[in-house]
Coordinates of C-alpha atoms and ligand atoms in Angstrom, one line a residue:
M369 CA -31.3 57.7 -107.5
S370 CA -27.5 57.8 -107.8
E371 CA -25.8 54.6 -108.9
K372 CA -22.8 55.6 -106.8
W373 CA -24.6 55.5 -103.5
N374 CA -23.6 52.9 -100.9
T375 CA -26.3 50.7 -99.4
R376 CA -27.1 52.8 -96.3
T377 CA -27.6 55.9 -98.4
A378 CA -29.7 54.1 -101.0
L379 CA -31.9 52.7 -98.1
V380 CA -32.7 56.2 -97.0
H381 CA -33.0 58.0 -100.3
G382 CA -33.4 55.3 -103.0
G383 CA -36.5 55.3 -105.1
T384 CA -37.9 58.6 -103.6
R385 CA -40.5 60.3 -105.8
R386 CA -41.4 63.7 -104.5
S387 CA -44.7 65.3 -105.3
Q388 CA -45.0 69.0 -106.2
Y389 CA -45.1 69.8 -102.4
G390 CA -41.5 68.6 -101.9
E391 CA -42.3 66.5 -98.8
V392 CA -39.4 65.2 -96.8
S393 CA -40.9 61.9 -95.8
E394 CA -42.2 59.7 -98.6
A395 CA -45.8 60.5 -99.4
I396 CA -48.5 57.8 -99.0
F397 CA -50.5 58.0 -102.3
L398 CA -53.5 56.4 -100.8
T399 CA -55.5 56.3 -104.0
Q400 CA -56.8 53.4 -106.1
G401 CA -56.6 55.3 -109.3
F402 CA -55.2 58.3 -111.3
V403 CA -56.8 61.1 -113.3
Y404 CA -55.9 61.6 -117.0
D405 CA -55.7 65.1 -118.5
S406 CA -57.7 64.0 -121.5
A407 CA -59.4 61.0 -123.1
E408 CA -56.4 60.8 -125.5
A409 CA -54.0 60.7 -122.5
A410 CA -56.1 57.9 -120.9
E411 CA -55.9 55.9 -124.1
A412 CA -52.2 56.5 -124.5
R413 CA -51.5 55.3 -120.9
F414 CA -53.4 52.1 -121.4
V415 CA -51.3 51.4 -124.5
E416 CA -48.0 52.0 -122.6
A417 CA -47.6 53.6 -119.2
G418 CA -44.4 55.6 -118.7
A419 CA -42.2 55.2 -115.7
D420 CA -44.0 57.9 -113.7
E421 CA -47.5 57.1 -115.0
F422 CA -49.9 54.9 -113.1
I423 CA -53.3 53.5 -114.0
Y424 CA -54.8 51.6 -111.0
A425 CA -53.3 50.6 -107.7
R426 CA -53.7 46.9 -108.4
Y427 CA -51.1 47.4 -111.3
G428 CA -48.9 49.9 -109.5
N429 CA -48.8 53.0 -107.3
P430 CA -46.2 55.7 -106.6
T431 CA -45.6 54.7 -103.0
V432 CA -45.4 51.0 -103.9
A433 CA -43.0 51.9 -106.8
M434 CA -40.8 53.7 -104.3
F435 CA -40.6 50.6 -102.2
E436 CA -40.0 48.3 -105.2
E437 CA -37.1 50.5 -106.4
R438 CA -35.5 50.7 -102.9
I439 CA -35.7 47.0 -102.2
A440 CA -34.4 46.1 -105.7
R441 CA -31.4 48.3 -105.1
L442 CA -30.7 46.6 -101.7
E443 CA -31.0 43.1 -103.2
G444 CA -29.0 43.9 -106.3
A445 CA -31.9 42.9 -108.5
E446 CA -32.9 44.6 -111.7
D447 CA -36.5 45.0 -110.6
A448 CA -39.1 44.0 -108.0
F449 CA -42.9 43.5 -107.6
A450 CA -44.4 44.2 -104.2
T451 CA -47.2 41.9 -103.0
A452 CA -49.8 41.8 -100.2
S453 CA -47.9 39.2 -98.2
G454 CA -44.9 36.9 -98.3
M455 CA -47.2 34.1 -99.5
A456 CA -48.6 36.2 -102.3
A457 CA -44.9 36.7 -103.4
V458 CA -44.1 32.9 -103.2
N459 CA -47.4 32.1 -105.1
A460 CA -46.7 34.8 -107.7
A461 CA -43.1 33.6 -108.3
L462 CA -44.2 30.0 -108.9
M463 CA -47.7 30.3 -110.5
S464 CA -46.7 33.1 -112.9
C465 CA -44.1 31.0 -114.7
L466 CA -45.4 27.4 -114.4
R467 CA -47.9 25.5 -116.5
A468 CA -49.4 22.0 -116.6
G469 CA -46.7 19.4 -117.5
D470 CA -43.9 21.3 -115.9
H471 CA -41.6 19.7 -113.3
V472 CA -40.4 21.5 -110.1
V473 CA -37.8 20.4 -107.6
A474 CA -38.1 21.8 -104.1
A475 CA -36.3 21.4 -100.8
R476 CA -38.5 19.5 -98.3
A477 CA -37.8 21.8 -95.3
L478 CA -40.3 24.5 -96.0
F479 CA -42.6 27.0 -94.3
G480 CA -46.0 25.4 -94.0
S481 CA -47.8 27.6 -96.5
C482 CA -44.9 27.2 -99.1
L483 CA -45.3 23.4 -98.6
Y484 CA -49.1 23.8 -99.3
I485 CA -48.4 25.5 -102.6
L486 CA -45.8 23.0 -103.8
E487 CA -47.4 19.8 -102.3
D488 CA -51.1 20.5 -102.7
L489 CA -51.7 23.3 -105.1
L490 CA -49.3 22.9 -108.0
P491 CA -50.0 19.1 -108.6
R492 CA -53.7 20.1 -108.9
F493 CA -52.8 22.0 -112.0
G494 CA -50.6 19.3 -113.5
V495 CA -47.2 20.4 -112.2
E496 CA -45.1 17.6 -110.9
V497 CA -43.1 18.4 -107.8
T498 CA -40.1 16.3 -106.5
F499 CA -39.0 17.0 -102.9
V500 CA -35.3 16.6 -101.9
D501 CA -33.2 17.1 -98.8
G502 CA -31.9 20.5 -99.7
T503 CA -28.6 20.1 -98.0
D504 CA -27.8 16.9 -100.0
L505 CA -26.4 18.0 -103.3
D506 CA -26.6 14.5 -104.7
Q507 CA -30.4 14.5 -104.2
W508 CA -30.6 17.8 -106.2
R509 CA -28.4 16.2 -109.0
A510 CA -30.6 13.1 -109.1
A511 CA -33.9 15.0 -109.1
I512 CA -33.3 17.9 -111.5
R513 CA -34.1 16.7 -115.1
P514 CA -33.9 18.2 -118.6
D515 CA -37.6 19.0 -118.3
T516 CA -37.3 20.7 -114.9
T517 CA -38.7 24.2 -115.2
A518 CA -37.9 25.6 -111.8
I519 CA -36.4 24.8 -108.4
F520 CA -37.6 26.3 -105.1
F521 CA -36.0 26.4 -101.7
E522 CA -35.6 28.4 -98.5
S523 CA -31.9 29.3 -98.3
T524 CA -32.0 28.8 -94.5
A525 CA -34.6 26.3 -93.3
N526 CA -37.2 27.2 -90.7
P527 CA -36.8 26.3 -87.8
T528 CA -33.7 24.0 -87.9
L529 CA -31.5 26.6 -89.7
E530 CA -29.9 24.3 -92.1
V531 CA -28.3 26.2 -95.0
I532 CA -28.6 25.4 -98.7
D533 CA -25.6 26.1 -100.9
I534 CA -27.2 28.6 -103.4
R535 CA -24.2 28.6 -105.7
V536 CA -23.8 24.8 -106.2
V537 CA -27.6 24.1 -106.4
A538 CA -28.1 27.0 -108.8
D539 CA -25.3 25.7 -111.0
I540 CA -26.9 22.2 -111.1
A541 CA -30.3 23.8 -112.0
H542 CA -28.8 26.1 -114.7
E543 CA -27.2 23.1 -116.4
H544 CA -30.8 22.0 -117.2
G545 CA -32.1 25.5 -117.8
A546 CA -34.3 25.6 -114.7
L547 CA -35.2 28.8 -113.0
V548 CA -33.8 29.2 -109.5
I549 CA -36.3 30.6 -107.0
V550 CA -35.1 31.3 -103.5
D551 CA -37.2 32.2 -100.5
N552 CA -34.5 34.2 -98.6
V553 CA -36.3 35.3 -95.5
F554 CA -33.9 33.9 -92.9
A555 CA -30.9 35.2 -94.8
T556 CA -32.5 38.7 -94.7
P557 CA -32.1 41.2 -97.5
V558 CA -29.2 42.9 -95.6
F559 CA -26.9 39.9 -95.8
S560 CA -28.2 38.4 -99.0
R561 CA -25.9 37.6 -101.9
A562 CA -28.4 35.3 -103.5
I563 CA -28.4 36.9 -107.0
S564 CA -24.6 37.1 -107.3
L565 CA -24.5 33.4 -106.2
G566 CA -26.9 32.4 -109.0
A567 CA -30.5 32.8 -107.8
D568 CA -32.7 34.0 -110.7
V569 CA -35.7 35.0 -108.5
V570 CA -35.6 36.0 -104.8
V571 CA -38.7 36.2 -102.6
Y572 CA -39.1 37.8 -99.2
S573 CA -41.9 38.0 -96.7
A574 CA -41.6 41.8 -96.0
T575 CA -43.6 41.0 -92.8
K576 CA -40.3 39.9 -91.3
H577 CA -37.2 42.0 -91.2
I578 CA -38.3 44.6 -93.9
D579 CA -41.1 45.9 -91.7
G580 CA -39.2 44.6 -88.6
Q581 CA -41.6 46.2 -86.2
G582 CA -44.6 43.8 -86.4
R583 CA -47.0 46.2 -88.1
A584 CA -47.9 44.9 -91.6
L585 CA -48.0 42.0 -93.9
G586 CA -46.2 42.3 -97.2
G587 CA -43.9 40.6 -99.7
V588 CA -41.8 41.1 -102.7
V589 CA -40.6 39.2 -105.7
L590 CA -37.2 40.3 -107.1
G591 CA -35.5 39.3 -110.4
T592 CA -34.6 40.5 -113.9
R593 CA -36.6 43.3 -115.4
D594 CA -37.9 40.9 -118.0
F595 CA -39.1 38.3 -115.4
I596 CA -40.7 40.9 -113.1
R597 CA -42.4 43.0 -115.8
K598 CA -43.3 40.3 -118.4
T599 CA -44.0 37.3 -116.2
V600 CA -44.9 38.4 -112.6
E601 CA -46.6 41.7 -113.3
P602 CA -49.3 40.4 -115.7
Y603 CA -50.1 37.6 -113.2
M604 CA -50.2 40.0 -110.3
K605 CA -52.1 42.7 -112.1
H606 CA -54.9 40.4 -113.0
T607 CA -55.1 38.2 -109.8
G608 CA -55.0 41.0 -107.3
G609 CA -52.3 40.3 -104.8
A610 CA -50.9 43.9 -104.9
M611 CA -49.3 45.6 -101.9
S612 CA -51.4 48.5 -100.5
P613 CA -49.8 52.0 -100.7
F614 CA -50.1 52.3 -96.9
T615 CA -48.2 49.0 -96.4
A616 CA -45.6 50.2 -99.0
W617 CA -45.0 53.3 -96.9
I618 CA -44.5 51.2 -93.7
M619 CA -42.1 49.0 -95.7
L620 CA -40.2 52.0 -97.0
K621 CA -39.8 53.3 -93.5
G622 CA -38.6 49.8 -92.5
L623 CA -35.9 49.9 -95.2
E624 CA -34.5 53.2 -93.9
T625 CA -33.4 51.4 -90.7
I626 CA -33.1 47.7 -91.8
D627 CA -29.3 47.7 -92.1
L628 CA -28.8 49.1 -88.6
R629 CA -31.6 46.9 -87.1
V630 CA -30.6 43.6 -88.7
R631 CA -26.9 44.0 -88.0
A632 CA -27.6 44.7 -84.4
Q633 CA -30.0 41.8 -84.2
A634 CA -27.5 39.4 -85.8
A635 CA -24.8 40.5 -83.4
S636 CA -27.1 39.9 -80.4
T637 CA -28.1 36.5 -81.8
L638 CA -24.5 35.4 -82.0
K639 CA -23.9 36.6 -78.4
L640 CA -27.0 34.7 -77.2
A641 CA -26.0 31.5 -79.1
E642 CA -22.5 31.6 -77.6
A643 CA -23.9 32.1 -74.1
L644 CA -26.2 29.1 -74.6
E645 CA -23.8 26.6 -76.2
G646 CA -23.1 23.8 -73.8
H647 CA -26.0 24.7 -71.4
P648 CA -26.9 21.5 -69.5
K649 CA -30.7 21.9 -70.2
L650 CA -30.1 22.1 -74.0
A651 CA -29.6 19.0 -76.2
R652 CA -28.7 21.3 -79.2
V653 CA -28.1 25.0 -79.9
L654 CA -28.7 25.6 -83.7
Y655 CA -27.2 28.8 -85.0
P656 CA -25.5 29.0 -88.4
G657 CA -23.1 31.7 -87.1
L658 CA -21.5 29.4 -84.5
P659 CA -18.2 27.8 -85.5
T660 CA -19.7 24.5 -84.3
H661 CA -22.5 24.6 -86.9
P662 CA -21.7 21.9 -89.4
Q663 CA -22.2 24.4 -92.3
N664 CA -20.4 27.4 -90.7
A665 CA -17.9 27.7 -93.7
L666 CA -20.8 27.7 -96.2
V667 CA -22.6 30.3 -94.1
K668 CA -19.6 32.6 -94.0
A669 CA -19.4 32.5 -97.8
Q670 CA -23.1 32.8 -98.4
T671 CA -24.2 35.5 -95.9
G672 CA -21.1 36.3 -93.8
Q673 CA -22.9 35.7 -90.5
G674 CA -25.7 33.6 -88.9
G675 CA -28.8 35.7 -89.0
T676 CA -31.3 36.8 -86.4
V677 CA -32.8 33.5 -85.3
V678 CA -31.3 30.8 -83.0
S679 CA -33.1 27.5 -82.3
L680 CA -32.7 25.7 -78.9
D681 CA -33.6 22.1 -78.3
L682 CA -34.5 21.5 -74.7
A683 CA -33.5 18.1 -73.5
G684 CA -36.6 17.9 -71.4
G685 CA -38.9 17.8 -74.4
Q686 CA -42.3 19.6 -74.8
G687 CA -42.9 20.0 -71.1
A688 CA -39.5 21.7 -70.6
A689 CA -40.1 23.8 -73.8
F690 CA -43.5 25.0 -72.5
R691 CA -42.1 25.8 -69.0
F692 CA -39.3 27.8 -70.7
L693 CA -41.7 29.8 -72.9
N694 CA -44.0 30.5 -69.9
A695 CA -41.1 31.7 -67.8
L696 CA -39.8 34.3 -70.4
E697 CA -40.3 37.9 -69.2
I698 CA -38.9 39.9 -72.1
A699 CA -39.3 37.7 -75.2
V700 CA -42.9 37.2 -76.2
I701 CA -44.6 33.9 -77.3
S702 CA -45.7 34.5 -80.9
N703 CA -44.8 33.3 -84.4
N704 CA -43.4 36.2 -86.3
L705 CA -39.6 36.7 -86.7
G706 CA -37.2 39.5 -87.5
D707 CA -39.2 41.8 -85.2
A708 CA -37.8 44.5 -82.9
K709 CA -39.3 42.4 -80.1
S710 CA -37.7 39.1 -79.4
I711 CA -40.2 36.3 -80.2
A712 CA -40.1 32.6 -79.0
T713 CA -42.0 30.0 -80.9
H714 CA -42.7 26.3 -80.3
P715 CA -42.8 25.0 -83.9
A716 CA -44.0 21.4 -83.2
T717 CA -47.3 22.7 -81.7
T718 CA -47.8 25.9 -83.8
T719 CA -46.2 26.6 -87.1
H720 CA -45.5 22.9 -87.9
Q721 CA -48.5 21.4 -86.2
R722 CA -50.0 20.4 -89.5
L723 CA -47.2 18.0 -90.2
T724 CA -47.3 14.4 -88.9
E725 CA -44.9 13.3 -86.1
D726 CA -42.8 11.4 -88.6
Q727 CA -42.5 14.4 -90.9
R728 CA -41.5 16.6 -88.0
A729 CA -38.9 14.0 -86.9
A730 CA -37.5 13.9 -90.5
L731 CA -37.1 17.7 -90.4
G732 CA -35.5 17.7 -87.0
I733 CA -38.4 19.5 -85.4
T734 CA -38.3 17.8 -82.0
P735 CA -40.8 18.3 -79.1
G736 CA -38.2 20.3 -77.2
L737 CA -37.3 22.7 -80.1
I738 CA -37.8 26.5 -79.6
R739 CA -37.3 29.0 -82.4
F740 CA -36.0 32.2 -80.9
S741 CA -36.0 35.4 -83.0
V742 CA -33.8 38.0 -81.5
G743 CA -35.0 41.6 -81.4
L744 CA -33.5 44.9 -80.6
E745 CA -33.5 44.7 -76.8
D746 CA -30.2 44.9 -74.9
P747 CA -28.5 41.6 -75.5
D748 CA -27.4 41.3 -71.9
D749 CA -31.1 41.6 -70.8
L750 CA -32.1 39.0 -73.3
I751 CA -29.4 36.5 -72.2
A752 CA -30.4 37.0 -68.6
D753 CA -34.1 36.4 -69.6
V754 CA -33.3 33.2 -71.5
M755 CA -31.0 31.9 -68.8
A756 CA -33.6 32.5 -66.1
A757 CA -36.3 30.8 -68.1
L758 CA -34.0 27.8 -68.7
D759 CA -33.4 27.6 -65.0
R760 CA -37.2 27.2 -64.6
A761 CA -37.6 24.8 -67.5
Ligands
PLP1449 C1 -43.2 34.2 -93.0 C2 -42.7 33.4 -94.2 C3 -43.4 33.3 -95.4 C4 -44.8 33.9 -95.5 O1 -44.8 35.3 -95.4 P1 -46.2 36.1 -95.0 O2 -45.8 37.5 -95.0 O3 -46.5 35.6 -93.6 O4 -47.2 35.7 -96.0 C5 -42.8 32.6 -96.4 N1 -41.6 32.1 -96.3 C6 -40.9 32.1 -95.1 C7 -39.5 31.5 -95.1 C8 -41.4 32.8 -94.1 O5 -40.7 32.9 -92.9

């Protein structure tokens, strides 16, 4: 792969490994293992595998390696490890580097499964976790200690779309030598500047924008070559959360179009958010790309635009939210995001049902809140669909 290529070129050609047949489309090496030319060759490969030498698909596979190289290039990371799901990536980023006695600071507004790892799982193994309001820099300053090993946060919170200042929080963490791990799903790899802003490790659920077409679960951990190969790889090799070659092929094909898709989706989301602002049935329209968003200046510096998700708070509460969902004709009711199809979610009764009412209230997840992931449909059709559904809410 040429270092000179611009992003769109690298997303189409980056990481390609052609077989002796010279196939145009990336090959799916749907094989668990690899044959050695001799017993000596097998022994040598187990001592040290070269860049184009593979042993077992749990350790690595040519199709998976193509995906890792292509996504690392997009993120501006030295290396990447592909995983079976986004949660396998979050788990790997944390569990591979933590041990009993360590201290972690995390933002409280987290995806439910991320919260499970930090709140339930890590403390079981003697890791102390302190939760903060991620948008309050003083809380980070107060919580991060000399013995803090790592910090973890979602750069844009789901579903309230508050944005955490990666540069400032990373600077605070680095003063104490803590590793900065960022779950960057809502920012998307297209608009991410996380590593240049100070993140040490970036995690994605590839299930979202990287596939972008609702087909497969996947994830990826990105970071320095040292962290990926010396810390993440041994953990993943021996615990079994590897991405399958077939999934890696789907994700490679997703990367070919991700820049076009996500830019189009973000432009449609802004258009929808602008159309919705001030609507009489809405108590709030939450979209980081709107000039009225309290963190719009930070958003501009951090990702340049507001992303592909807008959240609407219906003044009529849960009843109105359900009537709205049931009246949608284009957008589907589901819980993925970043998909080609627009998806509407009611967090309070689905993705965040596990939380208590007080916890939901503290995070701003009101009974009327709808998370709306904007797809690739014509934005005018989407706006008409949402407006008609609001009329019936
Ligand atoms: C979806 C999601 C995950 C988990 O990803 P899976 O692929 O579903 O395992 C983690 N973090 C965030 C922010 C997500 O949106």
